[in-house]
Amino acid sequence: MAESKENVLMEKIVSLCKRRGFIYQSSEIYGGINGFWDYGPLGAELKRNVKELWWNTMTRQRDDVVGLEATIIMSPQIWKASGHVDTFSDPMIDCKTCKGRFRADQTHEIPCPQKPSKMVSECHGEKTPPRAFNLMFQTYVGPVQDDSAIAYLRPETAQAIFAQFKNVLETSRQKVPFGIAQVGKAFRNEVTPRNFTFRSREFEQMELEFFIKPDEVVEAIAGRVASTAEIGNRKSEIGNPDWGWEAWHKYWVEQRIAFYEGIGLPRTTLVEYWQKPEELAHYARACVDILFTFPFGTQELEGIAARSDFDLSQHERFSGKPMGVFEEELRTAWNQLPKEKQDALWRRYYENRKKYLVKMGVAEETAARDATEDANGLAKGQYIPHVIEPSAGVDRLILALIANAYSEDQMPDEKGKPETRVVLKFHPRVAPIKVAVLPLLKNKPELVKKAQAVRDQLRPWMNVFYDDAGAIGRRYRRQDEAGTPFCITIDFDTLGEKPELQDTVTMRHRDDGKQERLAIGELLNWLLPKIR
RNA sequence: GCGGGCGUAGUUCAAUGGUAGAACGGAAGCCUUCCAAGCUUCACACGUGGGUUCGAUUCCCAUCGCCCGCUCCA
């Protein structure tokens, strides 16, 4: 089989990941298990760095986002409300004649691959009966394994945020607009895990649910809803009272792209894809995918969806607990609005609520009654928040970072002969090892002792790697493959061979091999801004 | 799940119906005054399970895994 250039590159990456301890196959000694991957020592550091950067950016550096860490197994009711129990499964039919596979509900609209004049449902190919498979992993809670004990491993982290929305609202002293962030494992029994870790059955997500006022409420309070064109010109002003869902959506798209650029993915490798109306999930008003150009294609890293008030509404209906918020500000503003304005906003809110309820199968009459009740709430300062959801896959991002960092270049060896060098050009912020400390020679105890002292001085602040084995060049190359941005070498000048250079070291840069001389005392101040 | 291809040290590759070699890498030691240097020593593999056979890494079957297509998503 002729192998494509992309495929060769992926194989090199997979091989490097194993060789250097970034990623191993799960359960490898037992032959592996499809769709599961483990992170080795360097991978674990890389992943931790990425998650901490996300967490820091999304919560600690902001006033308006707080964190949550929920369980993986939750009440199965959650997945009924979210729709995952019913819609997270696609009945499929295989055709034994033409080897095609089709969604059972679409056979009447897909042309037969062999006889395009006929639809799949009417061609003569021998077909299997429809087989439904739910993509959620099932388990049982408690010792008795009957239907009443069925529970699911969460297929996304988002639902826990919705389920705990009221608790967080009441205990965090936040008010809308604000967000709840969560990082954690999710599980999907994918039909076909593929492309290394890109589509795994166990994976990790970094999700933010950012709760905002519905546009009707924004308009009631601020008098207007800002157009997205205006937002583009005032990016620095975060969260003006007149921001509607479109402004917030656009804002988060910008924020997320900036995040990716900040950890070393160049803008040129990223694609911002606005989903077309017909591609949107039923609950979404808009969705932007941030794609990365992997060796195997341009694929999704993150989706930023404007999910309306769908999720909170679903949980309100299924749990019977109110999910709305009350704001004095809205009540006051509402009562000062002219009657015709009140009526117009009331009508819009009513129509949206009713549309949602009818779509979810609520009888017309009941829907009208409930929507009326909801719209009447506006005058009392009550509404159900809408949500903007930036949802990113950690493992995909790790793979993107590795693929982006992978490069081969020519570097002269000891004798000046050019040799191919494999180097992972990680941004220092995500690099698993920030700095390697190397005594020039191992068999000179003074060098070793000094190097260990430098290591110990830096260790509390960053991940430091000490290595004294073999020639210095070999150690540099090893660090290149690990993606270590900086190497510190302790030599005889450090010890004072040239008195003016005493207590200085060589700082060697990964990407170009250039070196500079730095005083030991200034190392920390030199390094810290680069790795944070 | 369906169809096609592929499974030999950590990696990349050899060879063979009579139980396997290399290179690089790894470990230990010597040496080494800045980019995979040199010398010595060591460890490590036929994915798993059946079958055929006197004997299977080699042939057959199954299974697991990887890659490519269909399909799906973070």
XYZ file of C-alpha atoms (C1' of nucleotides) in Angstrom:
606
model
C 0.000 0.000 0.000
C 1.381 3.348 -0.994
C 1.489 5.413 2.122
C 0.555 9.031 2.002
C 2.875 11.664 3.353
C 0.311 12.529 6.024
C 0.099 8.931 7.115
C 3.869 8.630 7.378
C 3.933 11.752 9.515
C 1.242 10.375 11.813
C 3.174 7.147 12.193
C 6.270 9.094 13.137
C 4.276 11.003 15.704
C 2.717 7.859 17.172
C 6.125 6.240 17.338
C 7.727 9.267 18.975
C 4.886 9.467 21.475
C 5.598 5.962 22.610
C 9.375 6.182 22.413
C 9.555 9.282 24.558
C 6.730 8.442 26.906
C 3.982 10.806 25.806
C 1.258 8.340 24.908
C 0.976 4.566 25.161
C -1.762 2.238 24.154
C -3.950 1.346 27.100
C -3.585 -2.223 28.416
C -0.865 -2.863 25.884
C 0.506 -5.978 27.589
C -2.874 -7.616 27.068
C -3.041 -6.685 23.407
C -4.507 -3.250 23.900
C -8.089 -2.043 24.023
C -9.575 -0.152 21.150
C -10.215 3.524 21.733
C -8.291 3.920 24.984
C -4.909 5.557 25.477
C -2.637 6.268 28.415
C -0.362 9.231 28.959
C 3.223 8.474 29.940
C 5.483 10.689 32.041
C 5.907 13.455 29.460
C 2.329 13.202 28.248
C 0.995 13.502 31.775
C 2.995 16.699 32.302
C 1.903 18.127 28.972
C -1.741 17.377 29.639
C -1.602 18.772 33.131
C -0.056 21.973 31.828
C -2.775 22.380 29.230
C -5.580 21.780 31.696
C -4.079 24.140 34.231
C -3.651 26.849 31.618
C -7.257 26.460 30.575
C -8.479 26.491 34.146
C -6.388 29.479 34.998
C -7.454 31.421 31.923
C -11.110 30.545 32.221
C -11.667 30.883 35.944
C -8.902 32.332 38.098
C -8.044 35.191 35.792
C -11.688 36.221 35.550
C -14.284 37.551 37.938
C -17.216 36.010 36.144
C -16.426 32.294 35.949
C -16.296 29.731 38.760
C -15.370 26.069 38.756
C -17.154 22.804 39.343
C -16.034 19.226 39.718
C -18.936 16.843 39.410
C -19.190 13.071 39.414
C -18.917 10.966 36.312
C -21.908 8.832 37.243
C -25.035 10.838 37.882
C -28.731 10.228 38.086
C -29.849 8.631 34.816
C -32.624 11.226 34.789
C -30.017 13.748 33.717
C -29.503 11.906 30.462
C -33.207 11.614 29.845
C -33.525 15.365 30.232
C -30.509 16.086 28.076
C -31.823 13.826 25.359
C -28.848 11.491 25.394
C -30.844 8.401 26.306
C -33.188 8.840 23.374
C -31.206 10.611 20.714
C -27.655 9.582 21.401
C -28.251 6.426 19.457
C -28.600 5.975 15.741
C -30.198 2.810 14.417
C -28.052 1.667 11.503
C -28.637 -0.719 8.625
C -25.879 -2.464 6.718
C -26.320 -3.607 3.155
C -24.620 -6.956 2.634
C -24.719 -6.542 -1.129
C -23.110 -3.150 -1.578
C -21.363 -3.063 1.842
C -22.852 0.334 2.577
C -23.955 1.476 5.991
C -26.905 3.782 6.413
C -28.929 5.452 9.120
C -32.125 3.445 9.358
C -34.233 6.589 9.328
C -32.652 7.841 6.120
C -32.828 4.821 3.812
C -35.657 6.382 1.820
C -33.648 9.484 0.987
C -30.182 8.053 0.313
C -29.536 6.753 -3.210
C -28.230 3.200 -3.458
C -24.481 3.359 -4.147
C -24.780 0.649 -6.797
C -28.050 1.735 -8.355
C -28.294 5.484 -7.812
C -31.641 5.565 -9.588
C -33.149 3.823 -6.569
C -33.128 4.744 -2.927
C -31.523 2.411 -0.416
C -34.918 1.396 0.942
C -36.097 0.128 -2.437
C -32.960 -1.431 -3.932
C -32.539 -5.201 -3.904
C -29.476 -5.379 -1.700
C -29.744 -7.738 1.252
C -29.889 -5.650 4.410
C -29.430 -6.361 8.054
C -32.218 -5.436 10.452
C -31.760 -1.980 12.020
C -29.447 -2.136 14.971
C -29.617 0.556 17.586
C -26.588 1.316 19.597
C -26.467 3.885 22.314
C -23.182 5.651 22.527
C -23.340 5.881 26.318
C -21.485 3.363 28.460
C -23.880 1.692 30.856
C -23.285 0.376 34.316
C -25.237 -0.554 37.415
C -25.293 1.330 40.664
C -25.477 -0.931 43.689
C -25.254 -4.690 43.910
C -28.432 -5.579 42.042
C -28.083 -5.510 38.297
C -31.621 -4.852 37.177
C -33.071 -2.078 35.049
C -33.781 0.152 38.008
C -30.042 0.248 38.765
C -28.890 1.304 35.287
C -26.673 4.349 35.199
C -24.396 5.848 32.587
C -20.868 7.136 32.436
C -21.313 10.743 31.415
C -20.968 11.327 27.668
C -20.179 14.989 28.325
C -19.315 17.078 31.348
C -21.767 19.846 30.494
C -24.922 18.378 31.979
C -23.585 18.385 35.516
C -23.092 22.105 35.203
C -26.728 22.601 34.274
C -27.888 20.276 37.007
C -25.890 22.212 39.614
C -26.660 25.620 38.178
C -28.899 26.762 41.003
C -26.534 25.568 43.712
C -23.631 27.413 42.157
C -25.713 30.525 41.602
C -26.776 30.585 45.218
C -23.419 29.817 46.774
C -20.929 31.636 44.589
C -22.290 35.204 44.840
C -22.307 35.327 41.050
C -25.103 36.689 38.960
C -25.937 36.402 35.297
C -23.921 36.825 33.143
C -21.461 34.366 34.624
C -19.990 31.006 33.798
C -19.278 27.620 35.338
C -16.218 25.744 34.143
C -15.388 22.089 34.431
C -12.591 19.808 33.320
C -13.120 16.090 33.396
C -13.440 12.708 31.815
C -16.291 11.783 29.521
C -17.077 8.497 27.825
C -18.593 7.594 24.496
C -18.800 4.138 23.087
C -17.768 5.333 19.657
C -18.514 3.190 16.665
C -15.065 3.721 15.251
C -12.271 5.161 17.355
C -9.789 6.521 14.854
C -6.759 8.669 14.269
C -4.688 7.847 17.340
C -6.142 9.653 20.344
C -8.309 11.963 18.262
C -11.468 9.981 18.717
C -11.218 7.943 21.892
C -13.862 6.187 23.916
C -12.615 7.702 27.132
C -11.585 11.311 26.777
C -11.345 14.519 28.690
C -13.246 17.724 28.148
C -12.794 21.304 29.192
C -16.187 22.905 29.162
C -17.566 26.268 30.076
C -21.242 27.023 30.357
C -21.587 30.763 30.296
C -25.039 31.884 31.374
C -26.443 35.060 29.885
C -29.678 37.018 29.852
C -32.094 36.306 27.026
C -32.169 39.105 24.468
C -35.622 40.216 25.668
C -34.226 40.753 29.159
C -31.169 42.587 27.814
C -33.447 44.863 25.862
C -35.725 45.469 28.821
C -32.806 46.503 31.016
C -30.375 48.147 28.578
C -32.944 49.450 26.150
C -31.236 47.764 23.210
C -29.258 44.743 22.083
C -25.838 45.503 20.664
C -25.200 44.371 17.121
C -22.323 42.002 16.519
C -20.727 44.559 14.229
C -20.386 46.908 17.204
C -18.851 44.208 19.329
C -16.062 43.747 16.845
C -14.940 47.276 17.518
C -15.130 47.086 21.288
C -13.567 43.784 22.068
C -11.842 45.117 25.127
C -15.099 46.013 26.812
C -16.220 42.745 28.257
C -19.840 42.198 28.946
C -21.645 45.449 28.468
C -25.243 45.351 29.662
C -26.438 45.527 26.076
C -24.688 42.344 24.953
C -27.149 39.769 23.637
C -26.381 36.178 22.841
C -24.727 36.969 19.529
C -22.279 39.365 21.139
C -21.393 36.895 23.872
C -21.035 34.113 21.357
C -18.674 36.155 19.245
C -16.777 37.210 22.351
C -16.138 33.619 23.403
C -15.044 32.603 19.930
C -12.424 35.351 20.065
C -11.363 34.354 23.574
C -10.941 30.737 22.656
C -8.912 31.408 19.543
C -6.684 33.702 21.569
C -6.190 30.869 24.041
C -5.018 28.498 21.339
C -2.653 31.073 19.944
C -1.336 31.669 23.433
C -0.267 28.044 23.844
C 1.500 27.873 20.525
C -1.005 26.944 17.841
C -0.471 29.528 15.101
C -3.571 31.237 13.758
C -2.737 29.755 10.339
C -3.287 26.218 11.622
C -6.722 27.079 13.003
C -9.981 27.304 11.093
C -13.020 29.092 12.429
C -16.021 27.317 10.976
C -19.491 28.746 11.414
C -21.976 25.933 11.151
C -24.689 26.372 8.591
C -28.263 26.513 9.888
C -29.017 23.015 8.597
C -25.985 21.591 10.416
C -26.984 22.903 13.811
C -28.115 20.572 16.540
C -31.749 21.106 17.418
C -30.932 22.993 20.600
C -28.374 25.340 19.057
C -28.917 28.795 17.656
C -25.385 29.003 16.333
C -22.223 27.007 16.625
C -18.659 27.787 15.706
C -16.155 25.007 15.395
C -12.510 25.727 15.928
C -10.658 23.319 13.701
C -7.008 22.379 13.577
C -5.172 21.097 10.533
C -4.056 17.661 11.706
C -1.928 15.480 9.419
C -5.063 13.394 8.810
C -7.274 16.343 7.998
C -8.764 19.515 9.363
C -10.708 18.454 12.413
C -12.577 19.890 15.344
C -10.799 20.951 18.509
C -13.609 22.857 20.119
C -17.210 23.784 19.516
C -18.640 27.055 20.755
C -22.395 26.685 20.754
C -25.117 29.160 21.565
C -27.551 26.766 23.183
C -30.393 29.132 24.063
C -32.214 28.181 27.284
C -32.679 24.623 26.104
C -30.673 22.821 28.775
C -31.939 24.623 31.837
C -35.476 24.355 30.489
C -35.137 20.627 30.017
C -33.895 20.156 33.565
C -36.647 22.375 34.885
C -39.249 20.222 33.162
C -37.700 16.876 34.051
C -36.792 17.676 37.642
C -39.770 19.854 38.419
C -37.371 22.315 40.083
C -37.298 25.925 38.935
C -34.144 26.759 36.993
C -34.909 30.407 36.417
C -33.272 33.338 38.124
C -34.756 36.409 39.750
C -33.347 39.861 39.263
C -34.571 42.991 40.959
C -32.958 44.951 38.150
C -35.214 43.351 35.575
C -38.355 43.894 37.611
C -37.553 47.572 38.125
C -36.625 48.095 34.485
C -39.701 46.254 33.258
C -42.076 48.361 35.258
C -40.619 51.512 33.736
C -41.059 50.305 30.149
C -43.856 51.736 28.043
C -46.746 49.362 27.593
C -46.106 48.692 23.897
C -42.464 47.798 24.633
C -43.548 45.430 27.382
C -46.000 43.801 25.025
C -43.443 43.388 22.257
C -40.840 41.824 24.566
C -43.471 39.701 26.261
C -44.610 38.416 22.893
C -41.087 37.541 21.729
C -40.268 35.730 24.942
C -43.591 33.917 24.818
C -43.075 32.802 21.239
C -39.610 31.448 21.967
C -40.792 29.552 25.011
C -43.763 28.121 23.185
C -41.713 27.118 20.180
C -39.352 25.221 22.453
C -42.139 23.475 24.335
C -43.957 22.411 21.190
C -40.748 21.141 19.689
C -40.222 18.980 22.756
C -43.587 17.393 22.247
C -45.664 19.389 24.720
C -49.282 19.686 23.625
C -50.159 22.981 21.955
C -52.565 24.048 24.665
C -50.270 23.195 27.540
C -47.370 24.845 25.768
C -49.332 28.057 25.343
C -50.284 28.060 29.006
C -46.754 27.376 30.236
C -45.223 29.911 27.851
C -47.657 32.522 29.098
C -46.612 31.796 32.656
C -42.941 32.066 31.673
C -43.465 35.371 29.874
C -45.446 36.751 32.790
C -42.381 36.074 34.897
C -40.489 38.869 33.163
C -42.538 41.496 34.962
C -41.614 39.823 38.256
C -37.931 39.835 37.305
C -37.785 36.139 36.432
C -36.292 34.426 33.416
C -34.391 31.328 32.361
C -30.822 32.148 31.380
C -29.456 31.296 27.975
C -26.057 29.729 27.608
C -22.943 29.972 25.470
C -20.909 26.777 25.591
C -17.251 26.649 24.609
C -16.490 22.934 24.774
C -13.013 21.630 24.050
C -11.473 18.179 23.878
C -8.282 17.958 25.925
C -6.862 14.897 24.217
C -7.457 16.381 20.797
C -5.690 19.497 21.857
C -2.738 17.479 23.138
C -2.550 15.716 19.808
C -2.754 19.049 17.996
C 0.041 20.455 20.136
C 2.248 17.461 19.456
C 1.487 17.458 15.710
C 2.138 21.177 15.542
C 5.340 20.931 17.536
C 6.793 18.015 15.585
C 9.555 19.006 13.247
C 12.690 17.656 11.709
C 15.612 19.865 10.883
C 19.304 19.673 10.165
C 21.745 20.311 12.931
C 25.496 19.805 12.611
C 27.064 17.170 14.812
C 30.392 17.349 16.617
C 32.306 17.248 13.359
C 30.097 19.778 11.642
C 28.297 17.166 9.547
C 24.579 17.963 9.261
C 22.318 15.418 10.932
C 18.562 15.128 10.992
C 17.194 16.200 14.313
C 13.695 15.515 15.619
C 12.472 18.308 17.814
C 9.161 19.089 19.458
C 8.793 22.841 19.370
C 6.309 23.217 22.198
C 5.462 26.624 23.513
C 7.361 26.877 26.822
C 4.015 27.281 28.582
C 2.946 23.741 27.707
C 6.325 22.004 27.466
C 6.430 18.990 29.836
C 9.952 19.816 30.972
C 10.714 23.504 31.218
C 14.433 23.292 31.648
C 17.139 20.632 31.739
C 20.169 21.123 33.959
C 23.318 19.460 32.681
C 26.847 19.331 34.044
C 29.195 19.496 31.085
C 31.067 16.436 32.317
C 29.938 13.721 34.649
C 33.315 12.700 35.996
C 34.086 16.077 37.533
C 32.407 16.146 40.938
C 32.586 19.952 41.169
C 30.496 20.278 37.995
C 27.981 17.713 39.153
C 27.636 19.302 42.547
C 27.127 22.762 41.092
C 24.600 21.484 38.550
C 22.612 19.767 41.256
C 22.558 22.989 43.215
C 21.124 24.851 40.211
C 18.548 22.088 39.741
C 17.483 22.337 43.366
C 17.213 26.096 43.110
C 14.824 25.946 40.134
C 12.847 22.869 41.116
C 10.275 24.538 43.371
C 9.241 26.759 40.481
C 9.033 24.478 37.488
C 9.537 20.976 36.172
C 13.310 20.587 35.963
C 15.127 17.611 34.489
C 18.642 16.729 35.534
C 20.824 14.620 33.262
C 24.521 13.851 33.460
C 24.706 10.732 31.267
C 26.863 10.695 28.153
C 28.122 13.452 25.922
C 26.540 16.875 26.164
C 25.325 16.765 22.554
C 23.411 13.582 23.155
C 21.714 15.107 26.148
C 20.700 18.149 24.128
C 19.141 15.932 21.486
C 17.252 13.939 24.057
C 15.728 17.146 25.378
C 14.902 18.243 21.826
C 12.754 15.167 21.380
C 11.051 15.805 24.691
C 10.364 19.383 23.647
C 12.326 20.990 26.466
C 12.736 24.647 25.472
C 15.815 25.416 27.572
C 18.958 23.593 28.626
C 21.327 24.927 31.258
C 24.902 23.699 31.108
C 27.313 24.044 33.999
C 30.918 24.224 32.826
C 34.335 25.155 34.175
C 33.659 28.844 33.736
C 30.710 28.416 36.088
C 33.228 27.236 38.659
C 35.431 30.252 38.025
C 37.997 29.129 35.465
C 37.569 32.570 33.962
C 36.911 34.659 37.058
C 34.650 37.111 35.227
C 32.331 34.212 34.268
C 32.082 32.653 37.713
C 28.542 31.576 38.586
C 27.278 31.983 35.059
C 25.875 29.170 32.923
C 25.133 28.407 29.301
C 21.486 28.754 28.339
C 20.884 26.706 25.222
C 17.769 27.295 23.144
C 15.960 24.323 21.722
C 14.748 25.660 18.402
C 17.960 27.111 16.998
C 20.629 25.676 19.310
C 21.863 29.171 20.104
C 23.507 29.762 23.439
C 23.811 32.672 25.788
C 25.557 33.230 29.079
C 23.428 33.949 32.138
C 24.213 34.455 35.795
C 22.800 31.753 38.058
C 21.196 34.452 40.170
C 19.093 35.736 37.293
C 17.932 32.338 35.961
C 14.611 32.363 37.722
C 13.664 35.836 36.589
C 14.746 34.956 33.085
C 12.767 31.702 32.945
C 9.540 32.477 34.750
C 8.049 34.981 32.300
C 8.744 32.593 29.443
C 6.986 29.597 30.926
C 3.952 31.383 32.352
C -20.263 -2.820 13.211
C -18.923 -3.835 7.508
C -14.919 -4.206 3.667
C -9.424 -4.009 2.578
C -4.241 -4.061 4.397
C -0.805 -5.124 8.436
C 1.169 -7.385 13.421
C 9.208 -9.829 14.705
C 13.379 -6.037 20.717
C 11.652 0.708 22.973
C 11.919 2.377 17.511
C 12.921 1.195 12.263
C 13.771 -3.104 9.655
C 15.923 -8.461 8.386
C 15.769 -13.882 8.174
C 13.637 -18.858 8.755
C 8.824 -25.363 8.746
C 14.199 -27.086 13.087
C 12.388 -21.673 18.644
C 15.569 -15.284 15.600
C 19.751 -10.927 13.533
C 21.048 -5.675 12.653
C 20.932 -0.456 13.221
C 19.406 3.252 16.291
C 17.675 3.725 21.158
C 18.100 2.139 26.620
C 21.104 0.671 31.174
C 26.157 0.220 33.660
C 31.328 1.593 33.426
C 35.645 4.153 31.258
C 36.591 8.398 28.537
C 34.890 13.174 27.020
C 35.947 21.317 28.193
C 29.036 22.521 24.429
C 25.270 19.540 19.968
C 23.032 11.733 19.025
C 31.852 11.055 19.305
C 34.759 6.537 21.041
C 35.658 1.815 23.860
C 33.759 -2.325 27.144
C 29.602 -4.885 29.167
C 24.356 -5.879 29.736
C 19.027 -6.169 29.029
C 14.958 -6.460 25.593
C 10.839 -9.314 20.455
C 8.081 -13.402 16.833
C 0.292 -9.645 19.698
C -2.954 -13.748 21.944
C -5.399 -18.562 21.640
C -6.365 -22.848 18.952
C -5.319 -26.236 14.726
C -2.047 -28.910 10.994
C 2.953 -31.025 11.871
C 7.898 -35.097 14.833
C 8.567 -29.790 15.206
C 5.114 -23.375 13.805
C 7.686 -16.922 14.403
C 6.826 -19.119 9.390
C 0.997 -22.728 6.973
C -4.545 -22.570 8.480
C -8.553 -20.669 11.785
C -10.197 -17.500 15.515
C -9.345 -13.365 18.522
C -7.087 -8.730 19.917
C -4.723 -4.442 18.144
C -2.965 -0.846 14.361
C -3.648 1.592 9.461
C -7.119 2.842 5.145
C -12.415 3.486 3.451
C -18.107 3.786 5.152
C -20.077 6.272 9.634
C -19.893 9.563 14.094
C -18.278 13.368 17.438
C -15.264 16.861 22.085
